[in-house]
CSV table of C-alpha atoms in Angstrom, one decimal:
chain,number,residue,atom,x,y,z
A,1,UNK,CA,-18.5,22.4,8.1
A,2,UNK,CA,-17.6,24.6,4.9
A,3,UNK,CA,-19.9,27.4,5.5
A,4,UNK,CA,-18.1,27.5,8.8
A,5,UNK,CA,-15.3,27.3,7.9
A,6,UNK,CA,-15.1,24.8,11.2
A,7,UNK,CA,-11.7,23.7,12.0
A,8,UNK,CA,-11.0,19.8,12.0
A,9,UNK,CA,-10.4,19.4,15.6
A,10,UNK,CA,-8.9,15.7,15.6
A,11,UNK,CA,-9.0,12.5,13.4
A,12,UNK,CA,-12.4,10.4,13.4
A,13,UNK,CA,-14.6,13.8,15.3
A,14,UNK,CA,-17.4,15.1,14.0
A,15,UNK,CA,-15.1,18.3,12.3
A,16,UNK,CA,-13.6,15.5,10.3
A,17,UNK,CA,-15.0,15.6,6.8
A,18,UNK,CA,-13.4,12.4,6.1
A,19,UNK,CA,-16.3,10.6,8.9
A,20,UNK,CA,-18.8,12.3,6.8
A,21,UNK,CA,-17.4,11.6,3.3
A,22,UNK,CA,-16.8,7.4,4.1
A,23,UNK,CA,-20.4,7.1,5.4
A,24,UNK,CA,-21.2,8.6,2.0
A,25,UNK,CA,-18.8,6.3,0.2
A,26,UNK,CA,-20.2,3.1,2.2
A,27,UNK,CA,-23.5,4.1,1.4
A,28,UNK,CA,-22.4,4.1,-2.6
A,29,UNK,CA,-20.2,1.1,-2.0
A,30,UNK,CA,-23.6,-1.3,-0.3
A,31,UNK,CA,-25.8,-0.1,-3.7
A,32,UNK,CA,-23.2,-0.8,-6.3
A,33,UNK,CA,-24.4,-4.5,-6.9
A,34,UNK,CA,-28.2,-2.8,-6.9
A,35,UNK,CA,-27.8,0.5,-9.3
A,36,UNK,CA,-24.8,-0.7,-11.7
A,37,UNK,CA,-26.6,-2.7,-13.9
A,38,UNK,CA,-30.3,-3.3,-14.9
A,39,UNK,CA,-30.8,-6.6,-16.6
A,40,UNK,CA,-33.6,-8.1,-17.8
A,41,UNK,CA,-33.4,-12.0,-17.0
A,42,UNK,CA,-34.2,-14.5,-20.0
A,43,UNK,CA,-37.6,-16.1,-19.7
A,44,UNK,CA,-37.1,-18.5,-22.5
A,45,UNK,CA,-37.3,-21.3,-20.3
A,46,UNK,CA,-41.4,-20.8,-19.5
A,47,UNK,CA,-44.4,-21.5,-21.4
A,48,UNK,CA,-46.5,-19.0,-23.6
A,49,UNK,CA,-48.8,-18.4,-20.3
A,50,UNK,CA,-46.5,-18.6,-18.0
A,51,UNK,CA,-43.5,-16.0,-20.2
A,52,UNK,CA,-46.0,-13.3,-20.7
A,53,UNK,CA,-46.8,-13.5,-16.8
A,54,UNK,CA,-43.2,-13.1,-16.3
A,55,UNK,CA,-42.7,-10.8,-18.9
A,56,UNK,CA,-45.4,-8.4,-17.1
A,57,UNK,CA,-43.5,-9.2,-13.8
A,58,UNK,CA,-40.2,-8.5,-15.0
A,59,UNK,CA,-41.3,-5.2,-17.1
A,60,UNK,CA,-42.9,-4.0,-13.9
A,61,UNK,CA,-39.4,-4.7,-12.1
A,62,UNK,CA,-37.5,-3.2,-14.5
A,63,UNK,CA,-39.6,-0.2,-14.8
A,64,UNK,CA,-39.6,0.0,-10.7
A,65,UNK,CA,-35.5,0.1,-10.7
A,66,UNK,CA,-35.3,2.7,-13.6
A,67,UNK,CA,-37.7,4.7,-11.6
A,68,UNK,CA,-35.0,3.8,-9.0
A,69,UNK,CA,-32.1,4.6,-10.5
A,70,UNK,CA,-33.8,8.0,-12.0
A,71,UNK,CA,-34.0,9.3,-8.5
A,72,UNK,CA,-30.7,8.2,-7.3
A,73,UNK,CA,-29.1,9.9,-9.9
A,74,UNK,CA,-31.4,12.8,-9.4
A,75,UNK,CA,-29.9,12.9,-6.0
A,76,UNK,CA,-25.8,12.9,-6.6
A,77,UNK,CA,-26.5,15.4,-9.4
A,78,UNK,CA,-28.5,17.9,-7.4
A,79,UNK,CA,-27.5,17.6,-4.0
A,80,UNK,CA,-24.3,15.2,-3.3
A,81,UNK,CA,-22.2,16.3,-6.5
A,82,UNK,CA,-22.5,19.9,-5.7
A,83,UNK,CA,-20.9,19.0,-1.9
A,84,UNK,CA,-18.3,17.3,-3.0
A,85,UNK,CA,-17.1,19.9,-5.7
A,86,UNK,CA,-17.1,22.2,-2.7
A,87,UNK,CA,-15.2,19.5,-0.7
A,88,UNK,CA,-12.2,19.4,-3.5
A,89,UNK,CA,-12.0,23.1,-3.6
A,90,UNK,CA,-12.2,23.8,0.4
A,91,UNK,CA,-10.1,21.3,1.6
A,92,UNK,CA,-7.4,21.2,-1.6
A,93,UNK,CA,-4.6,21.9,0.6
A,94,UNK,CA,-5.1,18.5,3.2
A,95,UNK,CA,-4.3,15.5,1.5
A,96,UNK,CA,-6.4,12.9,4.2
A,97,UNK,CA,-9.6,14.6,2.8
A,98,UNK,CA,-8.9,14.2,-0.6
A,99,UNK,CA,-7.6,10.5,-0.5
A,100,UNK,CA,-11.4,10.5,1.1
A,101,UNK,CA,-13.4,12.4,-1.6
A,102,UNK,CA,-11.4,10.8,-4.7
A,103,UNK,CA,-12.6,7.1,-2.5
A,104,UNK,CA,-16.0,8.4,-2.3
A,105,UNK,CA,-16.2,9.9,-6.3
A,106,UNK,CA,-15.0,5.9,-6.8
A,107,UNK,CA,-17.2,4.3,-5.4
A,108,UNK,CA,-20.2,7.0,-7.2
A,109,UNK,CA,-18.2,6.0,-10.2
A,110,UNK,CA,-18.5,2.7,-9.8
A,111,UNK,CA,-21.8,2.0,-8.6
A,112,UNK,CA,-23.5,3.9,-11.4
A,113,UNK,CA,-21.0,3.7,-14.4
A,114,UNK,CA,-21.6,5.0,-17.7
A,115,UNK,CA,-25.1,6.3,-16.1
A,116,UNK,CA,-23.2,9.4,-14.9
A,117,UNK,CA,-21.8,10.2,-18.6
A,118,UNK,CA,-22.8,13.6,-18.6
A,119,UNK,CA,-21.1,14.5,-15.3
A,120,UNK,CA,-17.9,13.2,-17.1
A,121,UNK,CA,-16.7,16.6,-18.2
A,122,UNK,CA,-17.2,18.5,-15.2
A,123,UNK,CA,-15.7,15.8,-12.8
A,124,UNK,CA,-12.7,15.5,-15.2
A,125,UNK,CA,-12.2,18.8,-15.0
A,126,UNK,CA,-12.6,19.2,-11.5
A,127,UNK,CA,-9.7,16.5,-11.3
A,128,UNK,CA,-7.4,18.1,-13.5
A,129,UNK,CA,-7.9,21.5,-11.6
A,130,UNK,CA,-7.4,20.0,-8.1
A,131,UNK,CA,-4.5,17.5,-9.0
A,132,UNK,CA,-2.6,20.6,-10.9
A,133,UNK,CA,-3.2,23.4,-8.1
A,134,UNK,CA,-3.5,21.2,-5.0
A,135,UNK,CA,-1.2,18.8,-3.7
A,136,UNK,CA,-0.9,16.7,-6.2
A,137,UNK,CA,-2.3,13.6,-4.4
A,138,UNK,CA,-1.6,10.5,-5.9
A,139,UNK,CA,-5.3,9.4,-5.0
A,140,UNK,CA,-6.8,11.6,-8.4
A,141,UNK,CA,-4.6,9.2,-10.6
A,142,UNK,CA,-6.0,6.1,-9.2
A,143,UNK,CA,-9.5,7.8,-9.7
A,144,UNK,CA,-8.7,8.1,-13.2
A,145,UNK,CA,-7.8,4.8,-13.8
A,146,UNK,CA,-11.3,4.3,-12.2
A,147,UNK,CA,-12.8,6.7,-15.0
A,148,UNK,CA,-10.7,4.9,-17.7
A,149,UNK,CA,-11.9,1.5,-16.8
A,150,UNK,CA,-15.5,2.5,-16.6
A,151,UNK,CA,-15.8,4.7,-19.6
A,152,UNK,CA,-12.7,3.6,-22.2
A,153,UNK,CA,-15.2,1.6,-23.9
A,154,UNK,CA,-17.0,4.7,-24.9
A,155,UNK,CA,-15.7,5.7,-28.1
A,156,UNK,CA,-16.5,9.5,-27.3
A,157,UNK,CA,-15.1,9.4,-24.1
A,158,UNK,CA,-11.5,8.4,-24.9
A,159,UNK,CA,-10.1,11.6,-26.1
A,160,UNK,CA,-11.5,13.1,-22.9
A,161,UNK,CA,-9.8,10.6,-20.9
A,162,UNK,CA,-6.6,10.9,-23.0
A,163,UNK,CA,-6.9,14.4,-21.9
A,164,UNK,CA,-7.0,13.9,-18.8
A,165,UNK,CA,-4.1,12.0,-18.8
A,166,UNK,CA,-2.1,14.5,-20.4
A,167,UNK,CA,-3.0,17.2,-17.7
A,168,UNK,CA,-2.0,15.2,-15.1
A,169,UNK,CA,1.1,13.3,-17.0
A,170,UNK,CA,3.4,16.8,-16.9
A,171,UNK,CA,3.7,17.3,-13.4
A,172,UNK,CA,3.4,13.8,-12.2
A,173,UNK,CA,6.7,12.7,-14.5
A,174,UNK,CA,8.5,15.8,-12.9
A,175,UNK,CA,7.6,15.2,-9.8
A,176,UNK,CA,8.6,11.5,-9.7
A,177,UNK,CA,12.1,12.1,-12.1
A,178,UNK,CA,15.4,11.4,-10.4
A,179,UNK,CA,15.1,10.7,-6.1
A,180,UNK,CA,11.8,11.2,-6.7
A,181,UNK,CA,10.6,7.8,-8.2
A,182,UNK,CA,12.6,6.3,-5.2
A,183,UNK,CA,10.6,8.8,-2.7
A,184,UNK,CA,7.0,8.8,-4.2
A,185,UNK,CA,6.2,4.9,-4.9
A,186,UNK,CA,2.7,5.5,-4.4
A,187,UNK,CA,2.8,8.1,-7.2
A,188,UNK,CA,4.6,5.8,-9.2
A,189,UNK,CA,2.4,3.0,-8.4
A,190,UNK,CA,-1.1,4.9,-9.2
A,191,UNK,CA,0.3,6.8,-12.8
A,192,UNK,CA,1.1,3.0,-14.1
A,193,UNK,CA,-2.0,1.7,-13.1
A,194,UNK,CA,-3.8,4.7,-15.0
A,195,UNK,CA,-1.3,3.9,-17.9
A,196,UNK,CA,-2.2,0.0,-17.9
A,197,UNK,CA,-5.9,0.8,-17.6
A,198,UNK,CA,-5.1,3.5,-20.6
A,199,UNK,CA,-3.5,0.7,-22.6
A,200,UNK,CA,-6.2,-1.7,-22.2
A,201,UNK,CA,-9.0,0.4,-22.9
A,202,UNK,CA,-7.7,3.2,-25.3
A,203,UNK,CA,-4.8,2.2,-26.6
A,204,UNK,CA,-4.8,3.6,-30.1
A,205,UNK,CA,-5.6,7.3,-28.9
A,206,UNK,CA,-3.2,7.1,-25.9
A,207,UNK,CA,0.0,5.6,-27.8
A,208,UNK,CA,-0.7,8.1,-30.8
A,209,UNK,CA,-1.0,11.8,-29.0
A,210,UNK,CA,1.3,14.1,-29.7
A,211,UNK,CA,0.8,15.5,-25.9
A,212,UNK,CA,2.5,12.6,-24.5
A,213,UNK,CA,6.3,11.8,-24.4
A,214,UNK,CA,6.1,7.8,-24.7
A,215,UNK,CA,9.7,7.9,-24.5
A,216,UNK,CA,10.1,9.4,-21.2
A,217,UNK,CA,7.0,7.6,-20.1
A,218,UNK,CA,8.6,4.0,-20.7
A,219,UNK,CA,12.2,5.3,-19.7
A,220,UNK,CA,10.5,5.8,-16.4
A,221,UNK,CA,8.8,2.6,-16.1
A,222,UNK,CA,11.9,0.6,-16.7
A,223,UNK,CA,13.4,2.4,-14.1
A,224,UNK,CA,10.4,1.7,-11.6
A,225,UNK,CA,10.8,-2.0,-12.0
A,226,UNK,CA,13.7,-1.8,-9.8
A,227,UNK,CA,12.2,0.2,-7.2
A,228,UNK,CA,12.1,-3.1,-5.4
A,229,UNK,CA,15.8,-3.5,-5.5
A,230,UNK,CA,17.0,0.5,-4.9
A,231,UNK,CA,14.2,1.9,-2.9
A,232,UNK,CA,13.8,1.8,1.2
A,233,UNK,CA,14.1,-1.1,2.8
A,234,UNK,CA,15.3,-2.7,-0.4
A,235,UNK,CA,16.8,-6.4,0.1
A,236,UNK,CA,14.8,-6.7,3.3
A,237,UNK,CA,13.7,-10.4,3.3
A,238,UNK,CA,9.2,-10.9,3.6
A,239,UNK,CA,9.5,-13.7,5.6
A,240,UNK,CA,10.9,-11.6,8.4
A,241,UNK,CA,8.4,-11.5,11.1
A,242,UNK,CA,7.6,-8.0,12.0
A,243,UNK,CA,7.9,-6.5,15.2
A,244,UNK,CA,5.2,-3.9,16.2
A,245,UNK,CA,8.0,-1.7,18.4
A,246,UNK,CA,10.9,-2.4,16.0
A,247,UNK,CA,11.5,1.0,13.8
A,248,UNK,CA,12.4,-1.2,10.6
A,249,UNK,CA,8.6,-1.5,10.2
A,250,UNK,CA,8.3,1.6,8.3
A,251,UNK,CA,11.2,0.3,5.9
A,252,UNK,CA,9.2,-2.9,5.5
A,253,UNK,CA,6.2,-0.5,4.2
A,254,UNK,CA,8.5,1.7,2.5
A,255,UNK,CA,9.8,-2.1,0.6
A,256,UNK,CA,6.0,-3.2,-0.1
A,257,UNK,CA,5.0,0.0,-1.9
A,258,UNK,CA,8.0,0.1,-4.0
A,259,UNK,CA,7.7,-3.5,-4.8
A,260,UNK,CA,3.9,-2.4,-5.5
A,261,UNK,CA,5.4,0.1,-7.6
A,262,UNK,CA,7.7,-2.3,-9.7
A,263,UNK,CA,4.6,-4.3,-10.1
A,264,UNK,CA,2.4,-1.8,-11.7
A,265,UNK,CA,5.2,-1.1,-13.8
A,266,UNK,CA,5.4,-4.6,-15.0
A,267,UNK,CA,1.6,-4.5,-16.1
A,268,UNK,CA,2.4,-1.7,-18.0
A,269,UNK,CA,4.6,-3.5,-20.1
A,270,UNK,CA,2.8,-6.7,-20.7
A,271,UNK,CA,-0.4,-5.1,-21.5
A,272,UNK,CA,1.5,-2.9,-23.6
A,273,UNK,CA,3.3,-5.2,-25.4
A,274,UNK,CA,0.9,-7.8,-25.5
A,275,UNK,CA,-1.3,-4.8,-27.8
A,276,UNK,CA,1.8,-3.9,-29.4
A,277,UNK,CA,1.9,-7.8,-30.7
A,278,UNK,CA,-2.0,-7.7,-32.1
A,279,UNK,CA,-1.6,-4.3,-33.7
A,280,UNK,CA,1.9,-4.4,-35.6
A,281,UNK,CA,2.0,-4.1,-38.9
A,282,UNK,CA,5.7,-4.1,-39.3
A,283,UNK,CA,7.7,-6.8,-37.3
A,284,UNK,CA,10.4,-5.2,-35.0
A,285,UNK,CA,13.3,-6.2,-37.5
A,286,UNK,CA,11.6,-4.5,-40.3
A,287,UNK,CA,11.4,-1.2,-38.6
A,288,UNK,CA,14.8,-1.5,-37.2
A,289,UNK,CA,15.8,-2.1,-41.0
A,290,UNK,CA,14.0,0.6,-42.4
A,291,UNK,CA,15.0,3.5,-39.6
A,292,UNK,CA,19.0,2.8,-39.8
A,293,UNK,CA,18.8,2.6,-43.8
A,294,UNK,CA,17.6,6.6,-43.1
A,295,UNK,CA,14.0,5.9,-44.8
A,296,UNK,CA,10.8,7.2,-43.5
A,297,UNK,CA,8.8,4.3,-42.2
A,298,UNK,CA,5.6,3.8,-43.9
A,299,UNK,CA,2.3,5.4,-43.0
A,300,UNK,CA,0.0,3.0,-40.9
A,301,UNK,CA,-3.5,2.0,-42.0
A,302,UNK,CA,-5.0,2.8,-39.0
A,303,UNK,CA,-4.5,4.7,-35.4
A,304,UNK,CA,-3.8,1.5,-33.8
A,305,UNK,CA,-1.1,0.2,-36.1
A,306,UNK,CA,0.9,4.0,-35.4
A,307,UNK,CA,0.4,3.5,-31.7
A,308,UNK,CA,2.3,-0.5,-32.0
A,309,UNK,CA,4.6,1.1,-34.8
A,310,UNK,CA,5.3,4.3,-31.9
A,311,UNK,CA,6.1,1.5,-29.3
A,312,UNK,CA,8.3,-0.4,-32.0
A,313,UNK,CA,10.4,2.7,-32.6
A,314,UNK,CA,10.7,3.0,-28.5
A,315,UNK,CA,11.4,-0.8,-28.0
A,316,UNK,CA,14.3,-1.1,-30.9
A,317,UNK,CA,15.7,2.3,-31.7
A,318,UNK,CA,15.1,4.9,-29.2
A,319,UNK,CA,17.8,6.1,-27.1
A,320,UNK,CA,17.2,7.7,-23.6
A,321,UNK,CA,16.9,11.8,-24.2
A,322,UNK,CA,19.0,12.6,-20.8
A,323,UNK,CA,20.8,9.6,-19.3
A,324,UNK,CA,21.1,9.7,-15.3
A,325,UNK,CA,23.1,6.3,-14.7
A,326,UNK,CA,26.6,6.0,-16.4
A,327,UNK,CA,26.4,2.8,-17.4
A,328,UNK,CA,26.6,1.5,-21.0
A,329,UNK,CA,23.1,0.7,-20.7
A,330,UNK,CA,21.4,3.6,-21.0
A,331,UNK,CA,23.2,4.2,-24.5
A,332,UNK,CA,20.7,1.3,-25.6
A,333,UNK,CA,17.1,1.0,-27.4
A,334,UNK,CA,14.7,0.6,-25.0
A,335,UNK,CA,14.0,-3.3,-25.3
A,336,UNK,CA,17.7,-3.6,-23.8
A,337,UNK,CA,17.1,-1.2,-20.8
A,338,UNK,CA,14.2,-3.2,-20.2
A,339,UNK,CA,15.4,-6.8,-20.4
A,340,UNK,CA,18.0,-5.1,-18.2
A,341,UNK,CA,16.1,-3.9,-15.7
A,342,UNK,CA,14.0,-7.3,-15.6
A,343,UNK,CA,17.1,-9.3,-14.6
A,344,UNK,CA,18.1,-6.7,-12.0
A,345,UNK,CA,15.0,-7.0,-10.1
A,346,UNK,CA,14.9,-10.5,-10.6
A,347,UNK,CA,18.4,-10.9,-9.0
A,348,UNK,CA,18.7,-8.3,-6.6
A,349,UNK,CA,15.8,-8.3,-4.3
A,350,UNK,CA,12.5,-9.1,-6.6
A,351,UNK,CA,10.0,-10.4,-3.7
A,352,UNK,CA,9.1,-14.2,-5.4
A,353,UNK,CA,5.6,-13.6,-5.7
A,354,UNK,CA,6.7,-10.7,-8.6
A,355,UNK,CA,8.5,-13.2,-10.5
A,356,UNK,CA,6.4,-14.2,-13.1
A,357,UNK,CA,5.0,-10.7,-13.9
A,358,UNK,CA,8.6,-10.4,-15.2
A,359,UNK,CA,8.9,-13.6,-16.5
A,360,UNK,CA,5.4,-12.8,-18.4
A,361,UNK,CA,7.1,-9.1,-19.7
A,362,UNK,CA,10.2,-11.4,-21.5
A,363,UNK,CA,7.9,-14.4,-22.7
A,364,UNK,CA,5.7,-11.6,-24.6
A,365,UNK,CA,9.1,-9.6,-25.9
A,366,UNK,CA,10.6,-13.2,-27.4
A,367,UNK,CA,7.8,-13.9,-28.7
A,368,UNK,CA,7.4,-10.6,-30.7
A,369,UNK,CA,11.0,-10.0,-31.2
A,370,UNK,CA,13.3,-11.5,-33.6
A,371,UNK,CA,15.2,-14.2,-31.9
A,372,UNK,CA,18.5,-13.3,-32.9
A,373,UNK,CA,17.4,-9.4,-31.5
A,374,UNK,CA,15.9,-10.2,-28.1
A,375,UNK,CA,19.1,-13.4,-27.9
A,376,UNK,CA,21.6,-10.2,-28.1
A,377,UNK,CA,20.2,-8.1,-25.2
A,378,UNK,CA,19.6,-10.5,-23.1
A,379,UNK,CA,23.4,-11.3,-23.2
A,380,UNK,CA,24.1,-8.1,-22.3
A,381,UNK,CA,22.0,-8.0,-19.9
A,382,UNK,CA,23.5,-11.2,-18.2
A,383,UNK,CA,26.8,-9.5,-19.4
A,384,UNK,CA,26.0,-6.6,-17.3
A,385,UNK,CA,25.2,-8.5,-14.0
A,386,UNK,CA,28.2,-8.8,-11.5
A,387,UNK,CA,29.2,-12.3,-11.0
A,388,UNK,CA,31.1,-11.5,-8.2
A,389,UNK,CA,30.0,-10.5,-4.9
A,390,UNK,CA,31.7,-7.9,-3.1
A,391,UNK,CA,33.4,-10.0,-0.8
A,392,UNK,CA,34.9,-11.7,-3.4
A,393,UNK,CA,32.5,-15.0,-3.9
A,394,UNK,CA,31.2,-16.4,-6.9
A,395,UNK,CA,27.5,-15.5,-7.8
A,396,UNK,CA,27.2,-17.1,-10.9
A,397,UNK,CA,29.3,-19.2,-12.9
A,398,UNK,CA,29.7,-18.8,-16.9
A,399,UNK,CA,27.9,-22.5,-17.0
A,400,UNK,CA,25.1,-21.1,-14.9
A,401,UNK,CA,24.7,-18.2,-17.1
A,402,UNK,CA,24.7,-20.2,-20.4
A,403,UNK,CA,22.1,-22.9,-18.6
A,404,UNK,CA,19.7,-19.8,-18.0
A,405,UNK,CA,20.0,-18.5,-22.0
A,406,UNK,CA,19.2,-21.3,-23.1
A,407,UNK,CA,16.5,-22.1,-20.8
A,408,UNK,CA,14.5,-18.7,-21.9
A,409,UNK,CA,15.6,-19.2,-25.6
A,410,UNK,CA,13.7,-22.5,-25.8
């Protein structure tokens, strides 16, 4: 089809590349249980005679699968990996194929793991240079997420994968600032997913580059958690039954992926404060102490204690570099925006089934958070909720909102 230069004639023919790329990715996707992992099952349960005969047997397996896997990587290096280069370059422009050849790099990704470490430069760099002069599709974060959660645990693969990040963290954040984040929830969706996956597996070199703005990175992911509340289709109820020839069904799709969005976002947090938590050295109050008495705060003993102190500095002292939204709000650290934000999306359209990721994002902030600090924002927060609807009815009554303070201070 590329030395053709055929054009695609119609969806699902054989001038799609997409047919020909899934029957590749199913292919990867029916092996991944075989060619992930080679084990070699315990025989400590068998006699002398009877463990060496297994022994032989098993060495004899495990020797056949190497063999195996050998040959199958043999083949995606030499053959498949050259095609689908080609593939990102050809068809760069078309966003179908390349939500197909980032599914199909997955699932290569994922059936053979850290077994295809040394095509880890190349295919990053392939990413980088589609994502940056294609489309942009969304679909090369998520397959970065993929690479972070195969390969973080490889201590010389998470600067490259930090790297990465960076390169694709510009023009994503640019592209999804102001209408944008309310336009793109997939985008949105897919960078905090990468971010989560970031946090989890390389925390300490993420949270600590200089290349990346945490600032503006958390700003926007407090403002993605109430996607749900201010994106299309917001306030739309999910136990309204569908109907297949109404036109509200692409709102209701439009409403699932931002509450997808505001989701991912949420995950964020809690991994991020949950690491935040283990890796402090200084407790929020002490840093809060030190910065407004004008002293430099001390020097960490180690990369992961900067990247909890960096967050610290975000959570109770940062202010917002270029505030869109008048409100008083966005004059505050970034632990009020964020309690803030959870109550708004909890009270303004938060699908149930989301409530406890937010419940789970304040449970981990009181519990690393001074009391009398986290008690304060989360009266302005409540503060900062209307009470009244617009038609003049009471929403909550100052009972009501004392009953729930209390409640989440126990």
């Amino acid at each position: 089809l590329m030395d053709g230069n055929v054009p695609i004639e119609g969806s699902d023919t054989l001038s799609d590349p997409r047919v020909w790329l899934d029957y590749l990715a199913a292919l990867f996707r029916t092996f991944n249980c075989l060619l992930r992992r080679l084990g070699n099952p315990s025989s400590s349960q068998w006699d002398t005679r009877e463990r060496n005969a297994v022994d032989r047997t098993t060495s004899e397996l495990v020797l056949s699968a190497q063999n195996c896997l050998a040959e199958c990587l043999q083949l995606v290096r030499e053959v498949i990996w050259p095609v689908v280069t080609r593939v990102l370059t050809h068809y760069a422009s078309r966003m179908r194929p390349m939500e197909h050849v980032c599914r199909l790099i997955r699932f290569i990704v994922r059936c053979f793991s850290v077994h295809l470490r040394d095509l880890l430069p190349e295919l990053a760099e392939k990413i980088v240079l589609s994502y940056t002069t294609g489309g942009q599709h969304s679909s090369f974060l998520y397959l970065t997420s993929v690479l972070v959660d195969e390969f973080g645990e490889q201590l010389d693969c998470r600067v490259g994968l930090v790297n990465v990040y960076e390169a694709l963290s510009g023009p994503t954040l640019k592209s999804i600032s102001g209408s944008g984040l309310i336009q793109q929830p997939h985008t949105v969706e897919d960078l905090f997913r990468l971010c989560t996956r970031l946090v989890q597996h390389c925390a300490a070199v993420f949270l600590t580059s200089s290349r990346i703005n945490l600032n503006e990175l958390c700003n926007t992911a407090v403002s993605s958690l109430n996607l749900c509340c201010t994106g299309p289709g917001a306030g739309s109820s999910s136990d309204d039954t569908p109907d297949p020839n109404s036109s509200n069904n692409d709102e209701s799709s439009s409403s699932s992926a931002s509450t997808s969005a505001s989701a991912a976002a949420a995950r964020f947090f809690i991994e991020l404060i949950i690491f935040t938590n283990e890796a402090c050295e200084e407790t929020p109050m002490q840093v809060v102490q030190i910065l407004e008495s004008g002293r430099h705060l001390p020097t960490p003993s180690c990369q992961s204690a900067l990247a909890a102190q960096n967050v610290i500095v975000w959570l109770t002292y940062s202010r917002p570099t270029q505030p869109t939204d008048p409100s008083n709000m966005n004059s505050c650290c970034g632990g009020q925006r964020l309690v803030s934000a959870l109550l708004q999306a909890c009270c303004l359209g938060l699908m149930d089934e989301r409530f406890p990721e937010m419940a789970d994002i304040l449970y981990h902030l009181k519990v690393m958070i001074n009391q009398e600090m986290f008690l304060n924002w989360l009266k302005n927060a409540v503060a900062n909720l209307s009470t009244m609807r617009t038609d003049g009815l009471v929403q909550a009554t100052q009972d009501q909102i004392t009953d729930f303070q209390d409640v989440v201070m126990k």
